Coordinates of C-alpha atoms in Angstrom, one line a residue:
Chain K
X691 CA 260.8 6.1 274.4
X692 CA 263.4 3.4 274.1
X693 CA 261.9 1.7 277.1
X694 CA 258.5 1.7 275.5
X695 CA 260.0 0.1 272.3
X696 CA 261.9 -2.4 274.4
X697 CA 258.8 -3.4 276.2
X698 CA 256.9 -3.8 272.9
X699 CA 259.7 -5.9 271.4
X700 CA 259.8 -8.1 274.5
X701 CA 256.0 -8.6 274.2
X702 CA 256.2 -9.5 270.5
X703 CA 259.0 -12.0 271.2
X704 CA 256.8 -13.8 273.7
X705 CA 254.0 -13.9 271.1
X706 CA 256.4 -15.3 268.4
X707 CA 258.5 -17.7 270.4
X708 CA 256.2 -18.5 273.4
X709 CA 256.6 -17.9 277.1
X710 CA 258.1 -21.3 277.7
X711 CA 261.2 -20.6 275.7
X712 CA 261.7 -17.2 277.3
X713 CA 260.9 -17.9 280.9
X714 CA 264.6 -18.0 282.0
X715 CA 265.6 -15.0 279.9
X716 CA 265.3 -11.4 280.9
X717 CA 265.1 -9.4 277.7
X718 CA 267.2 -6.2 277.7
X719 CA 269.0 -4.0 275.3
X720 CA 272.1 -6.3 275.4
X721 CA 270.1 -9.5 274.7
X722 CA 271.4 -11.1 271.5
X723 CA 268.8 -12.6 269.2
X724 CA 271.1 -15.4 268.1
X725 CA 273.3 -16.2 271.1
X726 CA 270.8 -15.8 273.9
X727 CA 267.3 -16.2 272.4
X728 CA 268.4 -18.7 269.7
X729 CA 265.7 -17.1 267.5
X730 CA 265.1 -18.9 264.2
X731 CA 265.1 -17.0 261.0
X732 CA 261.4 -17.5 260.4
X733 CA 260.7 -16.3 263.9
X734 CA 262.7 -13.1 263.3
X735 CA 260.7 -12.6 260.1
X736 CA 257.5 -13.0 262.2
X737 CA 258.9 -10.5 264.7
X738 CA 259.7 -8.1 261.8
X739 CA 256.1 -8.4 260.7
X740 CA 254.8 -7.5 264.1
X741 CA 257.1 -4.5 264.3
X742 CA 255.8 -3.3 260.9
X743 CA 252.2 -3.8 262.0
X744 CA 252.8 -1.9 265.2
X745 CA 255.1 0.9 263.9
X746 CA 254.4 1.1 260.2
X747 CA 256.2 0.6 256.9
X748 CA 258.9 3.2 257.7
X749 CA 260.6 0.7 260.0
X750 CA 261.7 -1.3 257.0
X751 CA 263.3 -4.1 259.0
X752 CA 263.9 -6.2 255.9
X753 CA 266.2 -3.6 254.4
X754 CA 267.8 -3.0 257.8
X755 CA 268.7 -6.6 258.2
X756 CA 269.8 -7.0 254.6
X757 CA 272.3 -4.1 255.0
X758 CA 274.0 -5.6 258.0
X759 CA 277.3 -7.4 257.6
X760 CA 277.8 -11.0 258.8
X761 CA 279.2 -10.1 262.2
X762 CA 276.6 -7.6 263.0
X763 CA 273.8 -9.8 262.0
X764 CA 275.2 -12.7 263.9
X765 CA 275.5 -10.6 267.0
X766 CA 272.4 -8.5 266.6
X767 CA 270.9 -7.5 269.9
X768 CA 267.5 -6.3 271.0
X769 CA 269.1 -2.9 271.6
X770 CA 270.3 -2.7 267.9
X771 CA 266.7 -3.1 266.9
X772 CA 265.4 -0.6 269.4
X773 CA 268.0 1.9 268.3
X774 CA 267.0 1.4 264.7
X775 CA 263.4 1.9 265.5
X776 CA 263.8 4.9 267.7
X777 CA 264.1 7.7 265.1
X778 CA 261.4 5.9 262.9
X779 CA 258.8 5.7 265.6
X780 CA 256.8 8.7 266.5
X781 CA 256.1 9.3 270.2
X782 CA 252.4 8.7 271.1
X783 CA 250.3 11.8 270.5
X784 CA 252.7 13.5 268.1
Chain Q
X1061 CA 248.6 -9.7 256.0
X1062 CA 250.2 -12.3 258.2
X1063 CA 247.9 -15.3 258.4
X1064 CA 245.4 -16.5 255.8
X1065 CA 242.8 -19.2 256.3
X1066 CA 242.1 -20.8 252.9
X1067 CA 241.3 -24.2 251.6
X1068 CA 242.0 -26.5 254.5
X1069 CA 244.9 -24.7 256.2
X1070 CA 246.2 -21.6 257.9
X1071 CA 249.0 -20.0 255.9
X1072 CA 251.7 -17.6 256.9
X1073 CA 252.2 -14.9 254.3
X1074 CA 254.7 -12.0 254.4
X1075 CA 254.2 -8.8 252.4
X1076 CA 257.0 -6.4 251.8
X1077 CA 256.4 -3.0 250.3
X1078 CA 258.8 -0.3 249.4
X1079 CA 259.6 2.0 252.3
X1080 CA 257.7 5.2 251.9
X1081 CA 260.5 7.7 251.5
X1082 CA 262.1 5.6 248.7
X1083 CA 258.8 4.6 247.1
X1084 CA 257.5 6.7 244.3
X1085 CA 253.9 5.9 243.6
X1086 CA 254.7 4.2 240.4
X1087 CA 256.7 1.6 242.3
X1088 CA 253.5 0.3 243.9
X1089 CA 251.8 0.2 240.5
X1090 CA 254.4 -2.1 239.2
X1091 CA 253.5 -5.8 239.0
X1092 CA 254.0 -7.5 242.4
X1093 CA 256.4 -10.4 242.8
X1094 CA 255.6 -13.6 244.6
X1095 CA 258.7 -15.4 245.8
X1096 CA 258.3 -19.2 246.4
X1097 CA 260.7 -21.1 248.6
X1098 CA 262.1 -24.6 248.3
X1099 CA 260.5 -27.4 250.3
X1100 CA 261.6 -28.9 253.6
X1101 CA 264.5 -26.6 254.5
X1102 CA 263.0 -23.4 253.1
X1103 CA 260.6 -20.9 254.3
X1104 CA 259.7 -17.3 253.7
X1105 CA 262.8 -16.4 255.6
X1106 CA 264.9 -17.9 252.8
X1107 CA 264.0 -14.9 250.6
X1108 CA 263.5 -12.4 253.4
X1109 CA 267.1 -12.6 254.5
X1110 CA 268.6 -12.7 251.0
X1111 CA 267.0 -11.3 247.9
X1112 CA 263.5 -10.1 248.7
X1113 CA 264.6 -6.8 250.4
X1114 CA 266.4 -5.6 247.2
X1115 CA 263.4 -6.6 245.1
X1116 CA 261.0 -4.8 247.5
X1117 CA 262.8 -1.5 247.0
X1118 CA 260.8 -1.0 243.8
X1119 CA 257.7 -3.2 244.0
X1120 CA 255.5 -5.2 246.4
X1121 CA 256.8 -8.6 247.3
X1122 CA 254.8 -11.5 248.7
X1123 CA 256.5 -14.4 250.5
X1124 CA 254.2 -17.3 251.5
X1125 CA 255.2 -20.2 253.6
X1126 CA 254.1 -23.4 251.9
X1127 CA 251.8 -25.6 254.0
X1128 CA 253.8 -27.5 256.6
X1129 CA 256.6 -25.0 256.3
X1130 CA 257.7 -22.0 258.2
X1131 CA 254.7 -20.8 260.2
X1132 CA 252.0 -22.2 258.0
X1133 CA 249.9 -25.1 259.2
X1134 CA 250.9 -28.7 258.6
X1135 CA 248.2 -30.8 257.1
X1136 CA 248.2 -34.6 256.4
X1137 CA 248.0 -34.1 252.6
X1138 CA 248.2 -31.4 249.9
X1139 CA 251.8 -31.4 249.0
X1140 CA 251.7 -32.2 245.3
X1141 CA 252.4 -29.5 242.8
X1142 CA 248.8 -29.2 241.6
X1143 CA 247.5 -28.9 245.2
X1144 CA 250.2 -26.4 246.1
X1145 CA 249.3 -24.4 242.9
X1146 CA 245.7 -24.3 244.1
X1147 CA 247.0 -23.0 247.5
X1148 CA 249.0 -20.4 245.7
X1149 CA 246.1 -19.3 243.6
X1150 CA 244.1 -18.6 246.8
X1151 CA 247.1 -16.9 248.5
X1152 CA 247.4 -14.5 245.5
X1153 CA 243.8 -14.0 244.7
X1154 CA 243.9 -10.4 246.0
X1155 CA 246.9 -9.4 243.8
X1156 CA 246.8 -7.9 240.3
X1157 CA 248.7 -10.0 237.7
X1158 CA 252.1 -10.8 239.2
X1159 CA 255.5 -12.2 238.5
X1160 CA 256.8 -15.3 240.3
X1161 CA 260.3 -16.2 241.4
X1162 CA 260.3 -19.9 242.4
X1163 CA 263.2 -21.8 243.9
X1164 CA 263.4 -25.6 243.4
X1165 CA 260.0 -27.2 243.8
X1166 CA 258.6 -23.7 244.1
X1167 CA 259.5 -23.2 240.4
X1168 CA 257.5 -26.3 239.5
X1169 CA 254.4 -25.0 241.4
X1170 CA 254.9 -21.7 239.6
X1171 CA 254.7 -23.4 236.2
X1172 CA 251.6 -25.3 237.2
X1173 CA 249.9 -22.1 238.5
X1174 CA 250.8 -20.2 235.3
X1175 CA 249.3 -23.0 233.2
X1176 CA 246.2 -23.3 235.3
X1177 CA 245.5 -19.6 235.5
X1178 CA 246.5 -18.0 232.2
X1179 CA 246.8 -14.2 232.6
X1180 CA 247.5 -14.2 236.3
X1181 CA 251.2 -14.7 236.0
X1182 CA 253.1 -12.1 234.0
X1183 CA 256.6 -13.5 234.1
X1184 CA 258.4 -16.5 235.6
X1185 CA 261.9 -16.7 237.2
X1186 CA 262.8 -20.4 237.7
X1187 CA 265.6 -20.7 240.2
X1188 CA 267.4 -24.1 240.0
X1189 CA 264.2 -25.9 239.0
X1190 CA 264.0 -29.7 239.3
X1191 CA 263.0 -30.2 235.7
X1192 CA 264.3 -33.4 234.2
X1193 CA 266.7 -33.3 231.2
X1194 CA 265.5 -35.4 228.3
X1195 CA 268.9 -37.0 228.4
X1196 CA 268.9 -37.7 232.1
X1197 CA 269.2 -41.4 233.2
X1198 CA 265.9 -42.4 234.8
X1199 CA 266.2 -43.9 238.2
X1200 CA 265.2 -47.6 238.6
X1201 CA 261.4 -48.1 238.5
X1202 CA 261.6 -49.5 242.0
X1203 CA 263.1 -46.4 243.4
X1204 CA 260.8 -43.5 242.6
X1205 CA 263.1 -40.8 244.0
X1206 CA 261.5 -37.4 243.9
X1207 CA 263.6 -35.0 241.9
X1208 CA 264.4 -32.8 244.9
X1209 CA 266.0 -35.8 246.7
X1210 CA 268.7 -36.0 244.1
X1211 CA 269.9 -32.6 245.3
X1212 CA 271.2 -34.3 248.4
X1213 CA 274.7 -35.7 248.2
X1214 CA 274.6 -39.4 248.5
X1215 CA 270.9 -39.8 247.8
X1216 CA 271.6 -41.4 244.4
X1217 CA 273.9 -44.0 246.0
X1218 CA 271.3 -44.8 248.6
X1219 CA 268.8 -45.2 245.8
X1220 CA 271.0 -47.7 243.9
X1221 CA 271.3 -49.9 247.0
X1222 CA 267.8 -49.5 248.3
X1223 CA 265.3 -52.2 248.5
X1224 CA 261.8 -52.0 246.9
X1225 CA 260.5 -49.6 249.4
X1226 CA 263.3 -47.2 248.4
X1227 CA 261.0 -44.3 247.7
X1228 CA 260.2 -43.4 251.2
X1229 CA 263.6 -44.4 252.6
X1230 CA 265.5 -42.4 250.1
X1231 CA 263.2 -39.5 250.2
X1232 CA 263.3 -39.4 254.0
X1233 CA 267.1 -39.8 254.1
X1234 CA 267.4 -37.1 251.5
X1235 CA 265.2 -34.7 253.3
X1236 CA 266.9 -35.5 256.6
X1237 CA 270.3 -35.0 255.0
X1238 CA 269.1 -31.7 253.5
X1239 CA 267.8 -30.7 256.9
X1240 CA 271.1 -31.5 258.5
X1241 CA 273.3 -29.8 256.0
X1242 CA 271.2 -26.7 255.1
X1243 CA 268.8 -26.3 257.9
X1244 CA 271.0 -27.2 260.8
X1245 CA 274.0 -25.2 259.7
X1246 CA 276.2 -27.9 258.1
X1247 CA 278.8 -27.7 255.5
X1248 CA 277.1 -25.7 252.7
X1249 CA 276.1 -22.9 254.9
X1250 CA 279.4 -22.8 256.7
X1251 CA 281.3 -22.7 253.4
X1252 CA 279.0 -19.9 252.2
X1253 CA 279.6 -18.0 255.4
X1254 CA 283.4 -18.3 255.0
X1255 CA 283.1 -17.1 251.4
X1256 CA 281.2 -14.1 252.5
X1257 CA 278.1 -15.1 250.7
X1258 CA 276.1 -12.4 252.4
X1259 CA 274.6 -11.5 255.7
X1260 CA 271.5 -13.5 255.1
X1261 CA 273.7 -16.6 255.6
X1262 CA 274.0 -15.9 259.2
X1263 CA 270.3 -15.7 259.6
X1264 CA 269.8 -19.0 257.9
X1265 CA 272.5 -20.6 260.0
X1266 CA 270.5 -19.5 263.0
X1267 CA 268.0 -22.2 262.0
X1268 CA 270.6 -24.5 263.6
X1269 CA 268.9 -23.6 266.8
X1270 CA 270.5 -24.6 270.0
X1271 CA 267.1 -25.3 271.4
X1272 CA 267.1 -29.1 271.3
X1273 CA 263.4 -29.2 270.4
X1274 CA 263.4 -26.0 268.3
X1275 CA 260.4 -25.2 266.2
X1276 CA 262.3 -25.7 263.0
X1277 CA 263.4 -29.2 263.9
X1278 CA 259.9 -30.1 265.2
X1279 CA 258.3 -28.8 262.0
X1280 CA 260.6 -30.7 259.7
X1281 CA 260.3 -33.9 261.7
X1282 CA 256.5 -33.5 261.8
X1283 CA 256.3 -32.8 258.1
X1284 CA 258.4 -35.9 257.2
X1285 CA 256.8 -38.3 259.6
X1286 CA 253.2 -37.2 260.1
X1287 CA 252.2 -36.2 256.6
X1288 CA 252.0 -37.8 253.1
X1289 CA 254.4 -35.2 251.7
X1290 CA 257.0 -37.8 250.6
X1291 CA 254.5 -40.1 249.0
X1292 CA 252.8 -37.2 247.2
X1293 CA 256.1 -35.8 245.9
X1294 CA 257.3 -39.3 244.8
X1295 CA 254.0 -39.6 242.8
X1296 CA 254.2 -36.1 241.5
X1297 CA 254.9 -36.0 237.7
X1298 CA 257.8 -33.6 237.0
X1299 CA 257.2 -30.6 234.8
X1300 CA 257.4 -31.7 231.2
X1301 CA 258.8 -30.1 228.1
X1302 CA 255.3 -29.9 226.8
X1303 CA 254.2 -28.0 229.8
X1304 CA 257.1 -25.6 229.5
X1305 CA 256.2 -25.0 225.8
X1306 CA 252.6 -24.3 226.8
X1307 CA 253.9 -21.2 228.6
X1308 CA 254.1 -19.7 225.1
X1309 CA 255.2 -16.1 225.1
X1310 CA 255.4 -15.7 228.9
X1311 CA 258.8 -14.2 229.7
X1312 CA 260.9 -16.8 231.5
X1313 CA 264.2 -16.5 233.3
X1314 CA 265.9 -19.8 234.3
X1315 CA 269.0 -19.8 236.6
X1316 CA 270.8 -22.9 237.6
X1317 CA 273.9 -23.6 239.6
X1318 CA 277.2 -25.0 238.3
X1319 CA 277.3 -27.6 241.0
X1320 CA 273.6 -28.3 241.2
X1321 CA 272.1 -31.6 240.3
X1322 CA 269.4 -29.6 238.6
X1323 CA 271.9 -27.8 236.2
X1324 CA 270.5 -29.9 233.3
X1325 CA 267.1 -28.2 233.8
X1326 CA 268.3 -25.4 231.7
X1327 CA 268.2 -27.7 228.7
X1328 CA 264.5 -28.5 228.5
X1329 CA 263.8 -24.8 229.2
X1330 CA 266.0 -23.8 226.3
X1331 CA 264.4 -26.4 224.0
X1332 CA 260.8 -25.6 224.9
X1333 CA 261.3 -21.8 225.3
X1334 CA 264.1 -20.6 223.0
X1335 CA 263.3 -17.0 223.8
X1336 CA 263.8 -17.5 227.6
X1337 CA 266.8 -16.1 229.4
X1338 CA 269.1 -18.7 230.9
X1339 CA 272.1 -18.3 233.2
X1340 CA 274.4 -20.6 235.0
X1341 CA 275.8 -19.2 238.3
X1342 CA 278.6 -20.6 240.4
X1343 CA 277.1 -22.5 243.2
X1344 CA 274.8 -25.4 244.1
X1345 CA 271.1 -25.6 244.6
X1346 CA 270.8 -22.7 247.1
X1347 CA 271.8 -19.9 244.7
X1348 CA 269.9 -17.3 246.8
X1349 CA 272.5 -17.8 249.5
X1350 CA 275.7 -18.7 247.6
X1351 CA 275.2 -16.4 244.6
X1352 CA 273.0 -13.8 246.3
X1353 CA 274.4 -10.7 244.6
X1354 CA 274.4 -12.0 241.1
X1355 CA 271.0 -13.6 241.4
X1356 CA 269.6 -10.4 242.8
X1357 CA 270.9 -8.5 239.8
X1358 CA 269.5 -11.1 237.3
X1359 CA 266.2 -11.0 239.0
X1360 CA 265.8 -7.3 239.4
X1361 CA 266.9 -6.8 235.7
X1362 CA 264.4 -9.4 234.6
X1363 CA 261.6 -7.8 236.5
X1364 CA 262.4 -4.3 235.2
X1365 CA 261.7 -5.6 231.8
X1366 CA 258.1 -5.4 232.8
X1367 CA 256.3 -3.8 229.9
X1368 CA 252.8 -3.7 231.3
X1369 CA 251.2 -0.3 230.7
X1370 CA 251.2 1.8 233.8

């Protein structure tokens, strides 16, 4: 399940940022949005929209991000996002 | 919705809705709120990472990127307040009557939209709007400095010393300085981060991308150098006391910063709209960052005064 979500997030990141910027980066659970991907704020918003479109309103990424403290937000990883989504995403066919 | 083609451009629009478990049906029947960002350094992310999530707990929130900003298309023209109000009318055409929270130039566009489309806007929150005070000293006629440029430290000094073509130079310098200080993680954001202004600060600091040709920098440079935005803003008449008075009984909240060059804007609002609510918060122009918690409370309280029949 987590692998599925990770794959989806990686695909969405390519859509948002473009392959050129990500060609030297292997996106994994420990990949940091800020430090490694240098994702801009509007790009993260676009990613959040794609997550909502894919997984529904229950993912509520805006509230998730708003509740994070400064350190956690600065060091947010793809894995943090995947773990947030895990319980909120129904496995296919359920 | 994510992208909307309307008028002559492709716009990026974010919609936030209350998460289902915490959203009684009446929340979605409340009037929506459209939150408008400041020009140049702003985008839908300015609200997304600061105040919009709290507002979206109880009602639908729409966050458009202005043309040439965020992920909306850049066009050569269309950056005056009247044109932007026409954009906004199209981008909100599917909504029932709605409230607006506008920051900086976004507040000016909000006023123009409310006047052009009576009945569409139910209440207005003007966050550090660039409305001129009647007592303000006018800049020299040769230096038509757009109001927002005065928000940039040093812009006034540049204006004093500038040659006849000051408008473009000053405006460009102002926007560039704003870009360096606010978009690229300079002093104001660093100070805000040190003061624990809120987690959204870190996200905005991220605009200081280490990618040398990052999208944000490219977008700002393209907007400044490949469009008529500076000329159009320089020629744009500021919102007048008469226009404010014409808002009539529309509920208005005005919030300005103690250290903002737009602090005097509270005065024309008070004169023209004595029933409006006015607050001064500690901070500069970017109150959504530096005074996030207090501005959130003011805004949510103001919106809860919604008396529309449900």
